[in-house]
């Protein structure tokens, strides 16, 4: 019977090609826009480590001076080196890791590769088991390596492919900033997004290429990256020193279960009390312990305009759905005679309703396929944008299934709404309210009477106009914000900037050979300011 209804649907589509095409396009546009923004939102708001996100916690304590303190304000996002080292040594959690971002220079042994810079992470050994890092070869370093400032490193799969052609490089030497390090592990496909463990060095994209013990990085004076906040009444000669009053270290702990969070919070409060008694802390107890998703929500990882774009796209989908309902109404009114004949021949309402559902499902399927193409084009456009999450905007299997599910639900809801509409069962309009006086042809009462007789059509038009106005106004608001950011003055005399490039001098074997000298002027210098030769 379903196959028979499907053939009837195809026959109906051929009789109403334009109407069918309009319904397919309306659904496709709504699905394409909504799935594009929904996929971006899914990428940005997803759980980066769902298997244990409720057991990983970011630690915040407040070591700052009492100057300017306001009750209830948030403590610093990071810890001082003294506090991080102290908490790490007390080992009150199942696992704990102190870390910071950095940058190193790799000096390959191969003559075909020149030295290059890459991102690094300076951390403690629990980092890898805590964040479920997958290894292609080897493993992370041990706790004794942290204590002994061992010259060891874990590298990424990408760096291993570049330096060692993808072979097992465990035990091989690697020159980092002029120091020889031993590779103890090679990470596999491990790319948590967003980088919840350190949002200061970039929220999305690939993870760092080199991981070294924190103590080793400090001893070898590796460059660090990320934010740093110094406080107190004196200038710090070395802001990364063991007793410096600067917060710059991220600190994460893993607990046995989420229920231990209250106990660990009490431990942090006791630690704060001890430091206050010792004279280091001046403010009252102000600690925070947030799990992964709470931390991402606190840091507002999902941009506000992405949320607004999602609501706008869903509103646009609703507008397209309303248009589809209107088109189905028009088609249903055209077929009222056919339906009456079928009813006279004994067809039940259920059979007619089933036929209509199959027709709507077929239209929805066609619209979903076209909408999928539009969604892929939209995601391709997103990937061309200069944002750090752009390359993550891809349609995975879960979102692909959601596309067709949303399509079928939208089309079936449109058909169900059409079946409940009064115009399909309405009586012919009465002439009792029409005025025969030519002077009252534009009287408002006949218009209101018509609207009362066609409530559904009038409601659809009003709702569509309201949603369209809301979408256009919010879209203009987003565009205005972007234009305002683009036109914001930088505070630099950009018209007078000059870029200078100087090439190096050396033989072909010199690793750091640079291109020839290049001068690029944005504007010419006045003659009076040109230096004499």
Coordinates of C-alpha atoms in Angstrom, one line a residue:
X1 CA 0.0 0.0 0.0
X2 CA 2.9 2.4 0.8
X3 CA 4.3 1.8 -2.7
X4 CA 1.0 2.6 -4.2
X5 CA 0.8 5.8 -2.2
X6 CA 4.3 6.7 -3.3
X7 CA 3.4 6.3 -7.0
X8 CA 0.4 8.5 -6.4
X9 CA 2.7 11.1 -4.8
X10 CA 5.0 11.1 -7.8
X11 CA 2.0 11.4 -10.1
X12 CA 0.7 14.3 -8.1
X13 CA 4.1 16.0 -8.2
X14 CA 4.2 15.8 -12.0
X15 CA 0.8 17.4 -12.1
X16 CA 2.0 20.3 -9.8
X17 CA 5.6 20.7 -10.8
X18 CA 5.9 24.4 -9.8
X19 CA 4.2 23.9 -6.5
X20 CA 6.3 20.9 -5.7
X21 CA 9.5 22.7 -6.7
X22 CA 8.6 25.6 -4.4
X23 CA 8.0 23.3 -1.4
X24 CA 11.3 21.5 -2.0
X25 CA 13.2 24.7 -2.3
X26 CA 11.6 26.2 0.8
X27 CA 12.5 23.1 2.9
X28 CA 16.0 23.0 1.4
X29 CA 16.7 26.6 2.3
X30 CA 15.6 26.2 5.8
X31 CA 17.5 22.9 6.3
X32 CA 20.7 24.3 4.7
X33 CA 20.8 27.4 6.8
X34 CA 19.8 25.7 10.1
X35 CA 22.2 22.7 9.7
X36 CA 25.1 25.1 8.8
X37 CA 24.8 27.0 12.0
X38 CA 23.8 24.0 14.1
X39 CA 27.0 22.2 13.0
X40 CA 29.1 25.2 13.9
X41 CA 27.4 25.4 17.3
X42 CA 27.8 21.6 17.8
X43 CA 31.5 21.9 17.1
X44 CA 32.0 24.9 19.5
X45 CA 29.8 23.6 22.3
X46 CA 30.7 19.9 22.3
X47 CA 32.2 18.1 25.2
X48 CA 35.9 17.7 24.4
X49 CA 36.4 14.7 26.8
X50 CA 32.9 13.2 27.5
X51 CA 34.2 10.1 29.2
X52 CA 35.5 12.0 32.2
X53 CA 34.6 15.7 31.9
X54 CA 32.7 15.5 35.2
X55 CA 35.8 14.3 37.0
X56 CA 38.3 16.9 35.6
X57 CA 38.4 20.2 37.5
X58 CA 40.2 23.5 36.9
X59 CA 41.5 24.9 40.2
X60 CA 41.3 28.6 41.0
X61 CA 42.5 30.3 44.2
X62 CA 42.9 34.0 45.0
X63 CA 46.5 35.0 46.1
X64 CA 46.2 38.7 45.1
X65 CA 46.6 41.6 47.4
X66 CA 43.7 43.2 49.2
X67 CA 44.0 46.4 47.2
X68 CA 40.9 46.8 45.1
X69 CA 39.2 43.7 46.3
X70 CA 35.4 43.4 46.0
X71 CA 33.5 40.6 47.7
X72 CA 32.2 38.0 45.2
X73 CA 34.6 38.7 42.4
X74 CA 36.2 35.8 40.5
X75 CA 39.7 34.7 41.4
X76 CA 42.4 34.6 38.8
X77 CA 42.1 31.8 36.2
X78 CA 45.7 30.7 36.8
X79 CA 48.0 30.0 39.8
X80 CA 51.3 31.3 40.8
X81 CA 54.3 29.0 40.5
X82 CA 54.6 28.7 44.3
X83 CA 50.9 27.6 44.7
X84 CA 50.9 25.2 41.7
X85 CA 54.1 23.5 42.9
X86 CA 52.8 23.3 46.5
X87 CA 49.5 21.7 45.4
X88 CA 51.3 19.3 43.1
X89 CA 53.6 18.1 45.8
X90 CA 50.8 17.5 48.3
X91 CA 49.1 15.1 45.8
X92 CA 45.6 15.5 47.2
X93 CA 43.8 14.4 44.0
X94 CA 44.0 11.2 42.0
X95 CA 46.0 13.0 39.4
X96 CA 47.2 16.6 39.1
X97 CA 49.0 18.6 36.4
X98 CA 50.5 22.1 36.3
X99 CA 51.2 23.5 32.8
X100 CA 51.8 26.4 30.6
X101 CA 52.1 27.0 26.9
X102 CA 55.4 27.8 25.2
X103 CA 57.4 27.9 22.0
X104 CA 60.6 26.1 21.0
X105 CA 62.9 25.9 18.0
X106 CA 63.5 22.4 16.5
X107 CA 66.9 21.7 14.9
X108 CA 66.5 18.7 12.7
X109 CA 69.4 16.4 11.9
X110 CA 68.3 16.1 8.3
X111 CA 70.1 18.3 5.9
X112 CA 66.9 18.9 3.9
X113 CA 65.1 20.5 6.8
X114 CA 65.9 23.9 8.3
X115 CA 65.4 24.8 11.9
X116 CA 61.8 25.8 12.6
X117 CA 59.7 27.0 15.5
X118 CA 56.6 25.2 16.9
X119 CA 54.2 25.3 19.8
X120 CA 55.1 23.4 23.0
X121 CA 53.5 22.6 26.3
X122 CA 55.5 22.5 29.6
X123 CA 53.6 20.3 32.0
X124 CA 53.9 17.5 34.6
X125 CA 53.7 13.8 33.9
X126 CA 50.1 13.3 34.9
X127 CA 49.0 15.4 31.9
X128 CA 48.8 12.4 29.5
X129 CA 46.8 9.9 31.6
X130 CA 44.6 12.7 33.0
X131 CA 43.5 13.9 29.6
X132 CA 43.4 10.4 28.0
X133 CA 46.1 11.2 25.5
X134 CA 46.4 8.4 22.9
X135 CA 49.9 7.3 22.0
X136 CA 51.1 6.0 18.7
X137 CA 54.5 5.0 20.1
X138 CA 55.9 4.9 23.6
X139 CA 54.3 6.8 26.6
X140 CA 54.6 9.9 28.7
X141 CA 57.4 10.5 31.1
X142 CA 57.4 9.4 34.8
X143 CA 57.1 11.4 38.0
X144 CA 60.9 10.8 38.6
X145 CA 61.5 12.6 35.3
X146 CA 59.7 15.6 36.6
X147 CA 61.7 15.6 39.8
X148 CA 65.0 15.0 38.0
X149 CA 64.5 17.6 35.3
X150 CA 65.0 14.9 32.7
X151 CA 65.8 15.8 29.1
X152 CA 62.8 14.0 27.7
X153 CA 60.0 15.0 25.3
X154 CA 56.7 13.7 23.8
X155 CA 56.0 14.8 20.3
X156 CA 52.9 14.9 18.1
X157 CA 52.2 12.5 15.2
X158 CA 52.6 15.5 12.8
X159 CA 56.1 16.3 14.1
X160 CA 57.1 12.7 14.1
X161 CA 56.1 12.4 10.4
X162 CA 58.1 15.5 9.6
X163 CA 61.2 14.6 11.4
X164 CA 61.3 10.8 11.4
X165 CA 59.0 9.9 8.4
X166 CA 56.4 8.4 10.7
X167 CA 58.6 5.6 12.1
X168 CA 58.9 4.7 15.8
X169 CA 61.1 7.5 17.1
X170 CA 61.1 6.5 20.8
X171 CA 64.6 6.6 22.1
X172 CA 65.9 8.9 19.4
X173 CA 67.4 12.3 20.0
X174 CA 65.8 15.6 19.2
X175 CA 67.5 19.0 19.3
X176 CA 65.3 21.6 21.0
X177 CA 66.6 25.2 21.6
X178 CA 70.2 23.8 21.3
X179 CA 69.5 21.0 23.9
X180 CA 69.5 17.3 23.2
X181 CA 66.2 15.7 24.3
X182 CA 65.2 12.0 24.1
X183 CA 61.8 11.2 22.6
X184 CA 59.8 9.0 25.0
X185 CA 56.5 9.0 23.3
X186 CA 54.6 9.9 20.1
X187 CA 51.0 11.0 20.3
X188 CA 48.4 9.5 18.1
X189 CA 45.3 11.3 16.7
X190 CA 44.7 13.3 19.9
X191 CA 43.2 16.7 19.2
X192 CA 40.8 17.8 21.9
X193 CA 38.7 20.8 20.8
X194 CA 38.3 23.2 22.3
X195 CA 41.7 23.2 24.2
X196 CA 39.9 23.3 27.5
X197 CA 43.1 22.7 29.5
X198 CA 44.5 26.1 28.3
X199 CA 42.3 28.6 26.6
X200 CA 45.0 31.3 26.6
X201 CA 47.1 29.9 23.7
X202 CA 44.2 29.3 21.3
X203 CA 40.9 27.6 21.7
X204 CA 40.7 25.4 18.6
X205 CA 42.9 23.7 16.1
X206 CA 45.7 21.2 16.5
X207 CA 47.4 20.5 19.9
X208 CA 51.0 21.4 20.6
X209 CA 53.8 19.5 18.8
X210 CA 56.2 19.2 21.7
X211 CA 55.6 18.3 25.3
X212 CA 58.4 18.6 27.9
X213 CA 58.5 18.4 31.7
X214 CA 57.7 21.7 33.4
X215 CA 60.8 21.6 35.6
X216 CA 63.0 20.9 32.5
X217 CA 61.5 23.9 30.6
X218 CA 62.1 26.2 33.6
X219 CA 65.7 25.0 34.0
X220 CA 66.5 25.4 30.2
X221 CA 64.6 28.8 30.1
X222 CA 62.3 27.8 27.3
X223 CA 60.0 30.6 26.1
X224 CA 56.5 30.6 27.5
X225 CA 53.3 31.9 25.9
X226 CA 49.9 32.8 27.3
X227 CA 48.6 35.4 29.7
X228 CA 50.4 36.5 32.9
X229 CA 49.0 38.7 35.7
X230 CA 51.4 40.1 38.2
X231 CA 50.2 41.8 41.4
X232 CA 51.7 43.2 44.6
X233 CA 53.6 46.3 45.5
X234 CA 56.9 45.5 44.0
X235 CA 58.3 44.9 40.5
X236 CA 59.3 41.2 39.9
X237 CA 62.8 40.8 38.5
X238 CA 61.7 37.3 37.3
X239 CA 57.9 36.9 36.9
X240 CA 58.3 33.1 36.5
X241 CA 60.4 32.7 39.6
X242 CA 59.4 30.3 42.4
X243 CA 58.1 33.1 44.7
X244 CA 57.0 35.7 42.1
X245 CA 53.6 37.2 42.7
X246 CA 52.4 36.4 39.2
X247 CA 49.6 34.0 38.1
X248 CA 50.5 32.2 34.8
X249 CA 50.2 28.5 35.4
X250 CA 47.1 26.4 34.6
X251 CA 46.3 23.7 37.2
X252 CA 44.0 20.8 36.7
X253 CA 43.1 17.8 38.9
X254 CA 41.3 14.5 38.3
X255 CA 39.2 13.1 41.1
X256 CA 37.9 9.6 41.6
X257 CA 34.4 10.7 41.1
X258 CA 32.3 13.9 40.9
X259 CA 31.3 13.5 44.5
X260 CA 34.8 14.2 45.8
X261 CA 34.6 17.8 44.5
X262 CA 33.2 19.1 47.8
X263 CA 36.0 17.5 49.7
X264 CA 38.7 18.9 47.4
X265 CA 37.1 22.3 47.6
X266 CA 37.5 22.2 51.4
X267 CA 41.1 21.2 51.0
X268 CA 41.6 24.3 48.8
X269 CA 39.9 26.5 51.4
X270 CA 42.2 25.1 54.1
X271 CA 45.2 25.7 51.9
X272 CA 44.1 29.3 51.4
X273 CA 43.7 29.7 55.2
X274 CA 47.2 28.4 55.8
X275 CA 48.7 30.8 53.2
X276 CA 46.7 33.7 54.8
X277 CA 48.1 32.8 58.2
X278 CA 51.6 32.8 56.7
X279 CA 51.1 36.3 55.3
X280 CA 51.0 35.4 51.6
X281 CA 47.3 35.7 51.0
X282 CA 45.5 38.9 51.9
X283 CA 42.0 38.3 50.7
X284 CA 39.3 36.2 52.2
X285 CA 38.7 32.6 51.0
X286 CA 37.9 32.8 47.3
X287 CA 38.4 29.5 45.6
X288 CA 36.6 27.9 42.5
X289 CA 36.5 24.3 41.3
X290 CA 34.8 23.9 37.9
X291 CA 34.6 20.8 35.8
X292 CA 35.2 20.9 32.1
X293 CA 31.8 22.0 30.9
X294 CA 31.4 24.5 33.7
X295 CA 34.8 25.9 32.8
X296 CA 33.9 26.2 29.1
X297 CA 30.7 27.9 30.1
X298 CA 32.5 30.3 32.5
X299 CA 35.0 31.2 29.8
X300 CA 32.2 31.7 27.3
X301 CA 34.0 29.6 24.7
X302 CA 30.9 29.6 22.4
X303 CA 30.8 33.2 21.0
X304 CA 27.6 35.1 21.6
X305 CA 27.1 35.8 17.9
X306 CA 27.2 32.1 17.1
X307 CA 24.3 31.5 19.5
X308 CA 22.4 34.3 17.9
X309 CA 23.1 33.0 14.4
X310 CA 21.7 29.6 15.6
X311 CA 18.5 31.2 16.7
X312 CA 18.2 33.2 13.5
X313 CA 18.7 30.1 11.4
X314 CA 16.1 28.2 13.4
X315 CA 13.7 31.2 12.9
X316 CA 14.5 31.1 9.2
X317 CA 13.7 27.3 9.2
X318 CA 10.3 28.1 10.8
X319 CA 9.6 30.7 8.2
X320 CA 10.4 28.2 5.5
X321 CA 8.2 25.7 7.2
X322 CA 5.3 28.2 7.3
X323 CA 5.8 28.7 3.6
X324 CA 5.7 25.0 3.1
X325 CA 2.4 24.8 5.0
X326 CA 1.0 27.5 2.8
X327 CA 2.0 25.7 -0.3
X328 CA 0.5 22.5 1.0
X329 CA -2.7 24.3 1.7
X330 CA -2.9 25.6 -1.8
X331 CA -2.2 22.1 -3.1
X332 CA -4.8 20.6 -0.8
X333 CA -7.4 23.0 -1.9
X334 CA -6.7 22.2 -5.6
X335 CA -7.3 18.5 -4.8
X336 CA -10.5 18.9 -2.8
X337 CA -12.5 17.5 -5.7
X338 CA -10.3 14.4 -6.0
X339 CA -10.4 13.8 -2.3
X340 CA -14.2 14.1 -2.4
X341 CA -14.4 11.5 -5.1
X342 CA -12.1 9.1 -3.2
X343 CA -14.2 9.6 0.0
X344 CA -17.3 8.8 -2.1
X345 CA -15.7 5.6 -3.4
X346 CA -15.1 4.4 0.2
X347 CA -11.6 5.7 1.1
X348 CA -11.3 6.3 4.8
X349 CA -9.8 9.5 6.3
X350 CA -6.9 7.5 7.6
X351 CA -6.0 6.3 4.1
X352 CA -6.1 9.8 2.7
X353 CA -4.1 11.0 5.6
X354 CA -1.5 8.3 5.1
X355 CA -1.3 9.2 1.4
X356 CA -0.7 12.9 2.3
X357 CA 2.0 11.9 4.9
X358 CA 3.8 9.9 2.2
X359 CA 3.6 12.8 -0.2
X360 CA 4.9 15.2 2.5
X361 CA 7.7 12.8 3.4
X362 CA 8.8 12.5 -0.2
X363 CA 8.9 16.3 -0.5
X364 CA 10.8 16.4 2.7
X365 CA 13.3 13.8 1.5
X366 CA 13.9 15.7 -1.7
X367 CA 14.2 19.0 0.2
X368 CA 16.6 17.3 2.7
X369 CA 19.0 16.2 -0.1
X370 CA 19.0 19.6 -1.6
X371 CA 19.4 21.1 1.9
X372 CA 22.3 18.8 2.6
X373 CA 24.1 20.2 -0.5
X374 CA 23.4 23.8 0.7
X375 CA 24.6 22.9 4.2
X376 CA 27.9 21.6 2.8
X377 CA 28.3 24.8 0.7
X378 CA 27.6 26.8 3.8
X379 CA 30.2 24.9 5.9
X380 CA 32.7 25.3 3.1
X381 CA 32.1 29.1 3.3
X382 CA 32.6 28.9 7.1
X383 CA 35.9 27.1 6.6
X384 CA 37.2 30.0 4.5
X385 CA 36.6 32.5 7.4
X386 CA 39.7 33.8 9.4
X387 CA 38.6 32.2 12.7
X388 CA 40.4 29.5 14.7
X389 CA 37.5 27.0 14.6
X390 CA 36.9 27.4 10.8
X391 CA 38.5 24.1 9.8
X392 CA 36.5 22.1 12.3
X393 CA 33.2 23.0 10.6
X394 CA 32.5 19.7 8.9
X395 CA 29.4 17.6 8.8
X396 CA 30.0 14.4 10.7
X397 CA 27.8 11.3 10.8
X398 CA 25.7 12.5 13.8
X399 CA 24.9 15.8 12.1
X400 CA 24.1 14.0 8.8
X401 CA 21.5 11.9 10.5
X402 CA 20.1 14.9 12.2
X403 CA 19.8 16.7 8.9
X404 CA 17.4 14.0 7.5
X405 CA 15.6 13.7 10.8
X406 CA 15.0 17.4 10.9
X407 CA 13.8 17.3 7.3
X408 CA 11.3 14.6 7.9
X409 CA 10.0 16.1 11.1
X410 CA 9.6 19.5 9.4
X411 CA 7.7 18.1 6.4
X412 CA 5.5 15.9 8.5
X413 CA 4.7 18.8 10.9
X414 CA 3.8 20.9 7.8
X415 CA 1.5 18.2 6.6
X416 CA -0.1 17.7 10.0
X417 CA -0.6 21.5 10.3
X418 CA -2.2 21.5 6.9
X419 CA -4.6 18.7 7.8
X420 CA -5.8 20.6 10.8
X421 CA -6.4 23.8 8.9
X422 CA -9.8 25.3 8.5
X423 CA -9.6 26.3 4.8
X424 CA -9.8 22.7 3.8
X425 CA -13.2 22.4 5.5
X426 CA -14.4 26.0 5.4
X427 CA -17.8 27.0 4.1
X428 CA -18.1 29.3 1.1
X429 CA -17.8 32.9 2.2
X430 CA -21.0 34.6 3.0
X431 CA -22.2 37.8 1.3
X432 CA -24.2 39.0 4.3
X433 CA -21.4 41.3 5.4
X434 CA -20.7 42.9 2.1
X435 CA -21.9 46.4 1.6
X436 CA -23.8 47.2 -1.6
X437 CA -23.1 50.9 -1.1
X438 CA -20.3 52.0 -3.4
X439 CA -19.2 54.4 -0.7
X440 CA -18.4 51.5 1.7
X441 CA -16.4 49.3 -0.7
X442 CA -13.2 50.0 1.4
X443 CA -15.0 49.3 4.7
X444 CA -12.7 47.4 7.2
X445 CA -15.5 45.1 8.3
X446 CA -15.5 42.8 5.2
X447 CA -11.7 42.4 5.6
X448 CA -12.0 41.4 9.3
X449 CA -14.8 39.0 8.4
X450 CA -12.6 37.4 5.7
X451 CA -9.8 37.1 8.2
X452 CA -12.1 35.4 10.7
X453 CA -13.2 32.9 8.1
X454 CA -9.6 32.1 7.2
X455 CA -7.9 32.2 10.6
X456 CA -5.1 29.8 9.7
X457 CA -4.0 31.6 6.5
X458 CA -4.1 34.9 8.3
X459 CA -2.1 33.6 11.3
X460 CA 0.5 32.1 9.0
X461 CA 1.0 35.4 7.2
X462 CA 1.3 37.4 10.5
X463 CA 3.7 34.9 11.9
X464 CA 5.8 34.8 8.8
X465 CA 6.0 38.6 8.7
X466 CA 6.9 38.8 12.4
X467 CA 9.7 36.2 12.1
X468 CA 11.1 37.7 9.0
X469 CA 11.3 41.1 10.6
X470 CA 13.0 39.6 13.7
X471 CA 15.5 37.8 11.5
X472 CA 16.3 40.8 9.4
X473 CA 16.7 43.1 12.5
X474 CA 19.0 40.7 14.3
X475 CA 21.0 40.1 11.1
X476 CA 21.4 43.8 10.6
X477 CA 22.5 44.0 14.3
X478 CA 25.2 41.4 13.7
X479 CA 26.4 43.1 10.5
X480 CA 26.5 46.4 12.3
X481 CA 28.7 44.9 15.1
X482 CA 31.1 43.4 12.6
X483 CA 31.4 46.7 10.7
X484 CA 32.0 48.6 14.0
X485 CA 34.8 46.2 14.9
X486 CA 36.4 46.5 11.4
X487 CA 36.3 50.3 11.6
X488 CA 37.5 50.5 15.1
X489 CA 40.7 52.7 15.2
X490 CA 43.9 50.8 16.0
X491 CA 45.6 53.7 17.6
X492 CA 48.5 53.4 15.1
X493 CA 49.4 55.8 12.3
X494 CA 48.8 53.0 9.7
X495 CA 49.3 55.4 6.8
X496 CA 52.9 56.0 7.9
X497 CA 54.0 52.4 8.5
X498 CA 57.0 51.0 6.7
X499 CA 57.9 47.3 6.5
X500 CA 61.5 46.4 6.2
X501 CA 62.9 42.9 5.5
X502 CA 66.7 42.1 5.6
X503 CA 68.1 39.0 4.1
X504 CA 70.8 37.0 5.7
X505 CA 74.3 36.4 4.4
X506 CA 75.7 33.0 4.1
X507 CA 76.5 30.0 2.0
X508 CA 74.1 27.4 0.7
X509 CA 74.7 25.1 3.7
X510 CA 73.7 27.8 6.2
X511 CA 70.4 26.6 7.8
X512 CA 68.9 30.0 8.3
X513 CA 69.4 31.4 4.8
X514 CA 66.8 34.1 4.0
X515 CA 65.6 35.7 0.8
X516 CA 67.1 38.8 -0.6
X517 CA 66.6 42.3 0.9
X518 CA 63.1 43.7 0.4
X519 CA 61.8 47.2 1.1
X520 CA 58.1 47.9 1.1
X521 CA 56.8 51.4 1.7
X522 CA 53.2 52.1 2.6
X523 CA 53.8 55.8 1.8
X524 CA 56.9 57.7 0.7
X525 CA 59.0 59.5 3.3
X526 CA 59.1 63.3 3.0
X527 CA 62.3 64.5 1.4
X528 CA 63.4 66.1 4.6
X529 CA 63.3 62.8 6.5
X530 CA 65.2 60.6 4.0
X531 CA 68.6 59.8 5.6
X532 CA 71.7 60.8 3.6
X533 CA 73.8 57.9 2.3

